[in-house]
Short mmCIF file of C-alpha atoms and ligand atoms in Angstrom, two decimals:
data_model
loop_
_atom_site.label_atom_id
_atom_site.label_comp_id
_atom_site.label_asym_id
_atom_site.label_seq_id
_atom_site.Cartn_x
_atom_site.Cartn_y
_atom_site.Cartn_z
CA MET H 290 52.36 -106.02 -19.37
CA SER H 291 53.62 -107.01 -15.98
CA PHE H 292 56.95 -108.49 -15.01
CA ALA H 293 56.80 -110.89 -12.14
CA ARG H 294 60.17 -111.98 -10.88
CA PRO H 295 60.49 -115.59 -11.97
CA LEU H 296 61.05 -117.79 -8.97
CA LEU H 297 63.33 -120.74 -9.43
CA ARG H 298 62.98 -123.37 -6.85
CA ALA H 299 64.66 -126.69 -6.32
CA VAL H 300 62.39 -129.67 -6.35
CA ALA H 301 65.19 -131.87 -5.03
CA ARG H 302 68.80 -131.58 -3.82
CA PRO H 303 69.13 -127.80 -4.10
CA GLN H 304 72.44 -126.25 -4.96
CA VAL H 305 73.03 -122.68 -6.00
CA LEU H 306 73.19 -122.23 -9.74
CA ALA H 307 74.30 -119.15 -11.60
CA PRO H 308 71.39 -116.76 -12.11
CA ILE H 309 69.62 -116.84 -15.44
CA ARG H 310 69.55 -113.44 -17.11
CA GLY H 311 69.77 -111.37 -13.95
CA ALA H 312 65.98 -111.40 -13.62
CA ALA H 313 66.03 -114.70 -11.81
CA ARG H 314 67.56 -113.73 -8.52
CA ARG H 315 66.61 -116.74 -6.50
CA THR H 316 68.04 -119.42 -8.73
CA TYR H 317 68.57 -122.93 -7.52
CA SER H 318 69.01 -126.21 -9.23
CA SER H 319 70.04 -129.71 -8.36
CA ALA H 320 72.75 -129.82 -11.00
CA PRO H 321 74.83 -127.36 -12.95
CA ALA H 322 73.32 -126.44 -16.26
CA ALA H 323 74.95 -128.05 -19.24
CA LYS H 324 76.40 -125.39 -21.49
CA SER H 325 74.43 -126.57 -24.45
CA ASN H 326 71.25 -125.89 -22.56
CA GLY H 327 72.07 -122.25 -21.93
CA GLY H 328 69.83 -121.15 -24.75
CA LEU H 329 66.98 -123.24 -23.47
CA TYR H 330 67.29 -121.83 -19.96
CA ALA H 331 67.59 -118.29 -21.12
CA GLY H 332 64.67 -118.81 -23.45
CA LEU H 333 62.51 -120.20 -20.67
CA ALA H 334 63.48 -117.43 -18.29
CA ALA H 335 62.64 -114.91 -20.95
CA ALA H 336 59.37 -116.66 -21.67
CA ALA H 337 58.53 -116.59 -18.00
CA ALA H 338 59.33 -112.91 -17.70
CA ALA H 339 57.54 -112.04 -20.92
CA GLY H 340 54.58 -114.16 -19.92
CA GLY H 341 53.93 -111.67 -17.18
CA ALA H 342 52.75 -112.22 -13.68
CA GLY H 343 51.81 -115.68 -12.70
CA TYR H 344 54.66 -117.60 -14.30
CA TYR H 345 57.21 -119.23 -12.08
CA LEU H 346 60.17 -121.32 -13.15
CA TYR H 347 60.92 -124.53 -11.41
CA THR H 348 63.88 -126.74 -12.02
CA GLN H 349 63.53 -130.43 -11.77
CA GLY H 350 66.27 -132.38 -10.05
CA GLN H 351 65.24 -135.97 -10.49
CA LEU H 352 65.45 -136.75 -14.13
CA GLY H 353 66.31 -140.39 -14.18
CA PRO H 354 69.55 -142.09 -15.20
CA LEU H 355 69.83 -140.75 -18.74
CA ASN H 356 70.29 -137.07 -18.08
CA ASP H 357 70.96 -137.02 -14.39
CA LYS H 358 73.27 -134.06 -14.77
CA ILE H 359 70.81 -131.86 -16.57
CA ALA H 360 68.35 -129.82 -14.59
CA ARG H 361 65.29 -129.42 -16.72
CA PRO H 362 63.31 -126.28 -15.93
CA THR H 363 59.54 -126.47 -16.11
CA ILE H 364 57.27 -123.46 -15.98
CA PHE H 365 54.71 -123.33 -13.20
CA LYS H 366 51.87 -121.07 -14.09
CA PRO H 367 49.27 -121.00 -11.32
CA THR H 368 45.88 -121.79 -12.76
CA PHE H 369 42.35 -120.86 -11.80
CA GLU H 370 42.33 -123.98 -9.60
CA ASP H 371 45.43 -122.81 -7.71
CA TYR H 372 43.80 -119.45 -7.01
CA GLN H 373 40.55 -121.15 -6.02
CA LYS H 374 42.56 -123.09 -3.42
CA VAL H 375 43.89 -119.80 -2.04
CA TYR H 376 40.33 -118.45 -2.03
CA ASN H 377 39.14 -121.50 -0.09
CA ASP H 378 41.92 -121.08 2.46
CA ILE H 379 41.02 -117.42 2.97
CA ALA H 380 37.38 -118.44 3.44
CA GLU H 381 38.57 -120.81 6.17
CA ILE H 382 40.15 -118.01 8.23
CA LEU H 383 37.20 -115.59 8.08
CA GLU H 384 35.12 -116.86 10.95
CA ASP H 385 36.15 -116.32 14.55
CA ASN H 386 33.58 -115.88 17.26
CA ASP H 387 36.05 -114.04 19.46
CA PHE H 388 36.68 -111.33 16.88
CA ASP H 389 34.40 -108.30 16.41
CA ASP H 390 31.07 -109.52 15.02
CA GLY H 391 32.41 -113.00 14.34
CA SER H 392 34.21 -112.47 11.06
CA TYR H 393 37.44 -111.07 9.65
CA GLY H 394 35.53 -110.46 6.40
CA PRO H 395 34.91 -106.73 6.91
CA ILE H 396 38.49 -105.92 7.86
CA LEU H 397 39.88 -107.98 4.96
CA LEU H 398 37.65 -106.01 2.60
CA ARG H 399 38.93 -102.80 4.16
CA LEU H 400 42.52 -103.97 3.61
CA GLY H 401 41.85 -104.55 -0.10
CA TRP H 402 40.12 -101.18 -0.42
CA HIS H 403 42.88 -99.24 1.34
CA ALA H 404 45.54 -100.99 -0.74
CA SER H 405 43.68 -99.93 -3.91
CA GLY H 406 42.32 -96.53 -2.88
CA THR H 407 45.69 -94.80 -2.93
CA TYR H 408 45.57 -94.69 -6.72
CA ASP H 409 46.16 -91.42 -8.53
CA LYS H 410 45.08 -91.52 -12.14
CA ASP H 411 47.23 -88.55 -13.17
CA THR H 412 50.56 -89.79 -11.85
CA LYS H 413 49.53 -93.45 -12.16
CA THR H 414 50.94 -94.10 -8.69
CA GLY H 415 49.45 -96.08 -5.83
CA GLY H 416 46.78 -98.74 -6.20
CA SER H 417 46.73 -102.39 -5.30
CA ASN H 418 49.81 -103.27 -7.37
CA GLY H 419 52.66 -103.26 -4.85
CA ALA H 420 51.14 -104.01 -1.44
CA THR H 421 53.23 -101.17 -0.07
CA MET H 422 51.14 -101.01 3.10
CA ARG H 423 53.50 -103.71 4.38
CA PHE H 424 55.92 -100.87 5.07
CA ALA H 425 56.05 -97.75 7.19
CA PRO H 426 55.28 -94.96 6.49
CA GLU H 427 52.17 -96.27 4.67
CA SER H 428 51.27 -98.77 7.39
CA ASP H 429 51.36 -95.89 9.90
CA HIS H 430 49.06 -93.59 7.95
CA GLY H 431 46.11 -92.70 10.18
CA ALA H 432 43.58 -94.12 7.71
CA ASN H 433 45.28 -97.52 7.89
CA ALA H 434 45.07 -97.83 11.66
CA GLY H 435 44.06 -101.34 12.63
CA LEU H 436 44.75 -102.96 9.27
CA LYS H 437 47.71 -104.84 10.72
CA VAL H 438 45.06 -107.15 12.16
CA ALA H 439 43.99 -108.06 8.61
CA ARG H 440 47.54 -108.32 7.27
CA ASP H 441 48.50 -110.64 10.14
CA ARG H 442 45.39 -112.76 9.75
CA ILE H 443 46.03 -113.49 6.08
CA GLU H 444 49.72 -114.31 6.67
CA SER H 445 48.98 -118.00 7.24
CA VAL H 446 47.47 -118.21 3.74
CA LYS H 447 50.57 -116.55 2.27
CA ALA H 448 52.74 -119.10 4.10
CA LYS H 449 50.72 -121.93 2.58
CA HIS H 450 50.85 -120.47 -0.96
CA PRO H 451 54.15 -118.57 -1.09
CA TRP H 452 53.98 -118.15 -4.88
CA ILE H 453 51.17 -115.57 -4.66
CA SER H 454 52.18 -111.93 -4.28
CA TYR H 455 50.89 -110.03 -1.27
CA SER H 456 49.21 -107.61 -3.62
CA ASP H 457 47.27 -110.36 -5.42
CA LEU H 458 46.55 -112.06 -2.08
CA TRP H 459 45.11 -108.99 -0.37
CA ILE H 460 42.76 -108.35 -3.28
CA LEU H 461 41.74 -112.00 -3.37
CA GLY H 462 41.08 -111.61 0.37
CA ALA H 463 38.69 -108.73 -0.32
CA VAL H 464 36.98 -110.65 -3.15
CA CYS H 465 36.58 -113.69 -0.92
CA ALA H 466 35.26 -111.56 1.96
CA ILE H 467 32.57 -109.98 -0.22
CA GLN H 468 31.43 -113.28 -1.71
CA GLU H 469 31.51 -115.15 1.60
CA MET H 470 29.48 -112.43 3.31
CA GLY H 471 26.61 -112.95 0.89
CA GLY H 472 27.68 -110.35 -1.66
CA PRO H 473 27.81 -110.60 -5.43
CA LYS H 474 30.47 -112.41 -7.41
CA ILE H 475 33.55 -110.24 -7.95
CA PRO H 476 35.51 -111.30 -11.05
CA TYR H 477 39.25 -111.37 -10.33
CA ARG H 478 42.40 -111.12 -12.42
CA PRO H 479 45.83 -111.99 -11.00
CA GLY H 480 48.92 -110.09 -12.02
CA ARG H 481 49.96 -107.76 -9.20
CA SER H 482 53.54 -107.81 -8.04
CA ASP H 483 54.96 -106.55 -4.78
CA LYS H 484 56.99 -103.37 -4.72
CA ASP H 485 59.39 -102.09 -2.11
CA VAL H 486 59.16 -99.25 0.38
CA ALA H 487 60.08 -96.62 -2.21
CA ALA H 488 56.67 -97.10 -3.84
CA CYS H 489 54.75 -96.11 -0.66
CA THR H 490 52.21 -93.41 -1.41
CA PRO H 491 52.05 -90.11 0.51
CA ASP H 492 49.57 -89.76 3.37
CA GLY H 493 46.21 -88.18 2.62
CA ARG H 494 45.06 -90.20 -0.40
CA LEU H 495 42.28 -92.05 1.45
CA PRO H 496 39.04 -90.34 2.49
CA ASP H 497 38.64 -88.47 5.76
CA ALA H 498 35.42 -89.56 7.48
CA ALA H 499 34.94 -86.15 9.10
CA GLN H 500 34.47 -84.46 5.74
CA ALA H 501 31.63 -84.18 3.25
CA GLN H 502 30.80 -84.26 -0.48
CA ASP H 503 33.51 -81.94 -1.82
CA HIS H 504 36.20 -83.98 -0.15
CA LEU H 505 34.67 -87.28 -1.29
CA ARG H 506 34.60 -86.04 -4.87
CA ASN H 507 38.23 -84.84 -4.66
CA ILE H 508 39.40 -88.18 -3.35
CA PHE H 509 37.36 -90.50 -5.57
CA TYR H 510 37.58 -88.43 -8.77
CA ARG H 511 41.38 -88.63 -8.32
CA MET H 512 41.04 -92.42 -8.57
CA GLY H 513 38.81 -92.06 -11.64
CA PHE H 514 35.34 -92.72 -10.15
CA ASN H 515 32.10 -90.83 -10.78
CA ASP H 516 29.23 -89.96 -8.40
CA GLN H 517 27.29 -93.17 -8.99
CA GLU H 518 30.42 -95.25 -8.36
CA ILE H 519 31.19 -93.36 -5.14
CA VAL H 520 27.73 -94.15 -3.80
CA ALA H 521 27.95 -97.79 -4.88
CA LEU H 522 31.33 -98.21 -3.16
CA ALA H 523 30.08 -96.66 0.06
CA GLY H 524 27.51 -99.46 0.36
CA ALA H 525 30.38 -101.54 1.75
CA HIS H 526 29.57 -99.84 5.04
CA ALA H 527 26.74 -102.33 5.41
CA LEU H 528 29.66 -104.39 6.69
CA GLY H 529 31.84 -104.14 9.75
CA ARG H 530 32.13 -101.43 12.32
CA CYS H 531 34.19 -98.51 13.54
CA HIS H 532 36.62 -98.99 16.42
CA LYS H 533 37.48 -96.37 19.04
CA ASP H 534 41.09 -97.50 19.12
CA ARG H 535 41.50 -97.30 15.31
CA SER H 536 39.59 -94.45 13.66
CA GLY H 537 38.22 -93.07 16.94
CA TYR H 538 34.64 -93.64 15.70
CA ASP H 539 32.52 -96.32 17.28
CA GLY H 540 29.90 -98.86 16.23
CA PRO H 541 28.37 -100.64 13.25
CA TRP H 542 26.31 -99.11 10.43
CA THR H 543 23.79 -101.94 10.23
CA PHE H 544 22.31 -104.74 12.33
CA SER H 545 23.92 -107.40 10.12
CA PRO H 546 27.57 -106.33 9.83
CA THR H 547 28.75 -109.67 8.43
CA MET H 548 26.16 -109.88 5.62
CA LEU H 549 26.32 -107.66 2.59
CA THR H 550 22.90 -106.09 2.00
CA ASN H 551 21.56 -102.71 0.85
CA ASP H 552 20.68 -101.89 4.47
CA PHE H 553 23.26 -99.09 4.60
CA TYR H 554 21.23 -97.10 2.07
CA GLN H 555 17.86 -97.98 3.62
CA LEU H 556 18.98 -96.93 7.08
CA LEU H 557 20.62 -93.77 5.79
CA LEU H 558 17.34 -92.71 4.13
CA ASN H 559 14.73 -94.04 6.51
CA GLU H 560 16.10 -93.64 10.02
CA LYS H 561 16.32 -90.43 11.94
CA TRP H 562 19.95 -89.60 12.67
CA ASN H 563 21.17 -87.38 15.50
CA TRP H 564 24.61 -86.29 16.56
CA LYS H 565 25.90 -88.72 19.14
CA LYS H 566 26.55 -87.05 22.47
CA TRP H 567 29.87 -88.34 23.56
CA ASN H 568 33.49 -87.57 24.10
CA GLY H 569 34.61 -88.69 20.66
CA PRO H 570 34.74 -87.47 17.06
CA LYS H 571 31.49 -86.13 15.59
CA GLN H 572 29.34 -89.02 14.39
CA TYR H 573 25.65 -89.76 14.06
CA GLU H 574 23.55 -92.30 15.93
CA ASP H 575 20.10 -93.61 15.05
CA LYS H 576 17.35 -92.05 17.12
CA LYS H 577 15.45 -95.30 17.65
CA THR H 578 18.05 -97.67 19.07
CA LYS H 579 21.15 -95.51 19.48
CA SER H 580 23.13 -98.58 18.50
CA LEU H 581 23.94 -97.77 14.87
CA MET H 582 26.20 -95.08 13.49
CA MET H 583 26.89 -92.95 10.43
CA LEU H 584 30.01 -90.97 9.67
CA PRO H 585 29.79 -87.36 8.52
CA ALA H 586 31.10 -88.62 5.15
CA ASP H 587 28.25 -91.17 4.98
CA MET H 588 25.67 -88.49 5.70
CA ALA H 589 27.02 -86.43 2.79
CA LEU H 590 25.56 -89.09 0.50
CA VAL H 591 22.02 -88.04 1.40
CA ASN H 592 22.74 -84.35 1.87
CA ASP H 593 24.12 -84.00 -1.66
CA LYS H 594 21.40 -84.14 -4.33
CA ALA H 595 23.48 -85.88 -6.99
CA PHE H 596 24.64 -88.55 -4.55
CA ARG H 597 21.19 -88.97 -2.99
CA LYS H 598 19.66 -90.02 -6.29
CA TYR H 599 21.80 -93.19 -6.23
CA VAL H 600 21.22 -93.81 -2.52
CA GLU H 601 17.50 -93.92 -3.34
CA ILE H 602 18.01 -96.36 -6.20
CA TYR H 603 20.14 -98.74 -4.13
CA ALA H 604 17.84 -98.52 -1.09
CA LYS H 605 14.96 -99.76 -3.25
CA ASP H 606 16.78 -102.34 -5.27
CA GLN H 607 19.40 -104.64 -3.76
CA ASP H 608 20.00 -106.35 -7.11
CA ALA H 609 20.91 -103.01 -8.69
CA PHE H 610 23.26 -102.34 -5.78
CA PHE H 611 24.92 -105.77 -6.09
CA LYS H 612 25.39 -105.39 -9.84
CA ASP H 613 26.95 -101.94 -9.55
CA PHE H 614 28.92 -102.85 -6.44
CA SER H 615 30.52 -105.79 -8.22
CA ALA H 616 31.47 -103.67 -11.23
CA VAL H 617 32.90 -100.85 -9.13
CA CYS H 618 34.87 -103.23 -6.91
CA VAL H 619 36.48 -104.80 -9.97
CA LYS H 620 37.44 -101.30 -11.12
CA LEU H 621 38.77 -100.34 -7.66
CA PHE H 622 40.81 -103.51 -7.22
CA GLU H 623 42.35 -103.19 -10.70
CA LEU H 624 43.38 -99.52 -10.54
CA GLY H 625 46.91 -99.18 -11.87
CA VAL H 626 47.50 -102.91 -12.29
CA PRO H 627 49.52 -103.79 -15.41
CA PHE H 628 47.87 -107.10 -16.25
CA ALA H 629 49.49 -109.44 -18.71
CA GLU H 630 47.89 -109.24 -22.12
CA GLY H 631 45.04 -111.67 -22.42
CA GLN H 632 44.84 -112.35 -18.68
CA GLU H 633 41.28 -113.47 -18.22
CA SER H 634 39.00 -112.71 -15.27
CA TRP H 635 38.07 -115.57 -13.01
CA THR H 636 35.01 -116.00 -10.84
CA PHE H 637 35.60 -118.08 -7.76
CA LYS H 638 33.16 -120.53 -6.31
CA ALA H 639 31.96 -119.36 -2.90
CA THR H 640 31.84 -121.94 -0.13
CA THR H 641 28.08 -121.34 0.03
CA ASP H 642 27.48 -122.07 -3.69
C1 HEM M 871 33.46 -93.00 1.26
C2 HEM M 871 34.56 -92.81 1.96
C3 HEM M 871 34.91 -93.68 3.12
C4 HEM M 871 35.19 -93.26 4.36
C5 HEM M 871 35.27 -91.83 4.85
C6 HEM M 871 35.42 -94.45 5.16
C7 HEM M 871 35.75 -94.45 6.51
C8 HEM M 871 35.79 -95.56 7.31
C9 HEM M 871 36.06 -95.56 8.72
C10 HEM M 871 36.37 -94.33 9.56
C11 HEM M 871 35.99 -96.84 9.15
C12 HEM M 871 36.20 -97.36 10.58
C13 HEM M 871 37.58 -97.95 10.76
C14 HEM M 871 37.76 -98.52 12.16
O1 HEM M 871 37.64 -97.75 13.12
O2 HEM M 871 38.03 -99.73 12.29
C15 HEM M 871 35.65 -97.65 8.02
C16 HEM M 871 35.47 -99.01 8.08
C17 HEM M 871 35.18 -99.79 7.01
N1 HEM M 871 35.16 -99.38 5.68
FE1 HEM M 871 35.16 -97.47 5.03
N2 HEM M 871 35.26 -95.54 4.38
C18 HEM M 871 34.97 -95.13 3.11
C19 HEM M 871 34.80 -95.93 2.00
C20 HEM M 871 34.86 -97.31 2.02
C21 HEM M 871 34.88 -98.14 0.85
C22 HEM M 871 34.92 -97.61 -0.59
C23 HEM M 871 34.90 -99.42 1.27
C24 HEM M 871 34.96 -100.69 0.48
C25 HEM M 871 34.59 -100.80 -0.79
C26 HEM M 871 34.89 -99.40 2.72
C27 HEM M 871 34.86 -100.50 3.54
C28 HEM M 871 34.91 -100.47 4.91
C29 HEM M 871 34.69 -101.63 5.76
C30 HEM M 871 34.32 -103.03 5.29
C31 HEM M 871 34.87 -101.19 7.07
C32 HEM M 871 34.73 -102.02 8.35
C33 HEM M 871 36.08 -102.50 8.82
C34 HEM M 871 36.02 -103.29 10.10
O3 HEM M 871 34.94 -103.77 10.48
O4 HEM M 871 37.08 -103.48 10.73
N3 HEM M 871 34.90 -98.09 3.12
N4 HEM M 871 35.55 -96.86 6.91
#
């Protein structure tokens, strides 16, 4: 069960009205509430709160001559169509020929992953519910370097749809990025609410690219994933690139960094990888073209026998990768989220459908 703060907004002639049941902090109406309606208001506020995330109270100011003095609240519950509109607006801001490889898709996916990947299953802290990366210290954690670019890019969509929480928006951004970059459908449930700075997670919960299998298992087992899921998640590195001024690493993993494919696994298995000779952190480069890269943490996926088994499966079978990638992304994006009971999953139409 999740408790979104009900938002009361004036439709016309706003004047401040006394808050309803403390929960409704931003309470406005065009007319004072008639005493006799107190029960109705309180009931609606309670219904909105109890209804969980996604309910918003609106008061209506223009009621006609009969009950001009009575502000009648109506409940706005964003529907699938409202979220599809947000999806479509995110899709609109993905492409930009002046940015990286032409798309903000990879960095929006990384934002959604880093928001979610702080989850700790034992303490039930972290995860995508909260969007605490808006605040320092979390925004300054080394692993999050560069993600301001993604947070800033998606701000125009938040401005257009202010009812959506940042935490739901960032995950919708990641879902949209995957689907728009040719990936599988990622079913989505809304229901995250934003938390304040006190909910920031400690540094060190996200993986360190310089390390290998033991570290990967420590980090991802803490979130509740198994070996197969770790390998499936890592296939996201078919997308995007490393940046010298962010992680210190440099270059893309594949030749098509704005299309989701199983190329990451194929390249990992079939190319010859050498240490790159350069003045930066230890990373691999492909022998043939010297234009692709692998992180030490990526290479652990073929050096470890249990991981390698899944790399081989996904390298051979893109459909198997897409199926497992979709399932594991849903799990990642929902870690620690207290969804309202009965909240169904939605699958958004991609602009390419
Ligand atoms: C397995 C452990 C992982 C490690 C050690 C790791 C590490 C990194 C590093 C160092 C970068 C480069 C950042 C930069 O310089 O801009 C990066 C980028 C990226 N990572 Fe990961 N990552 C991991 C898992 C994941 C997962 C699970 C996902 C998503 C499901 C993901 C998605 C991405 C994407 C899309 C980029 C490209 C971002 C861009 O182009 O700006 N990574 N990762």
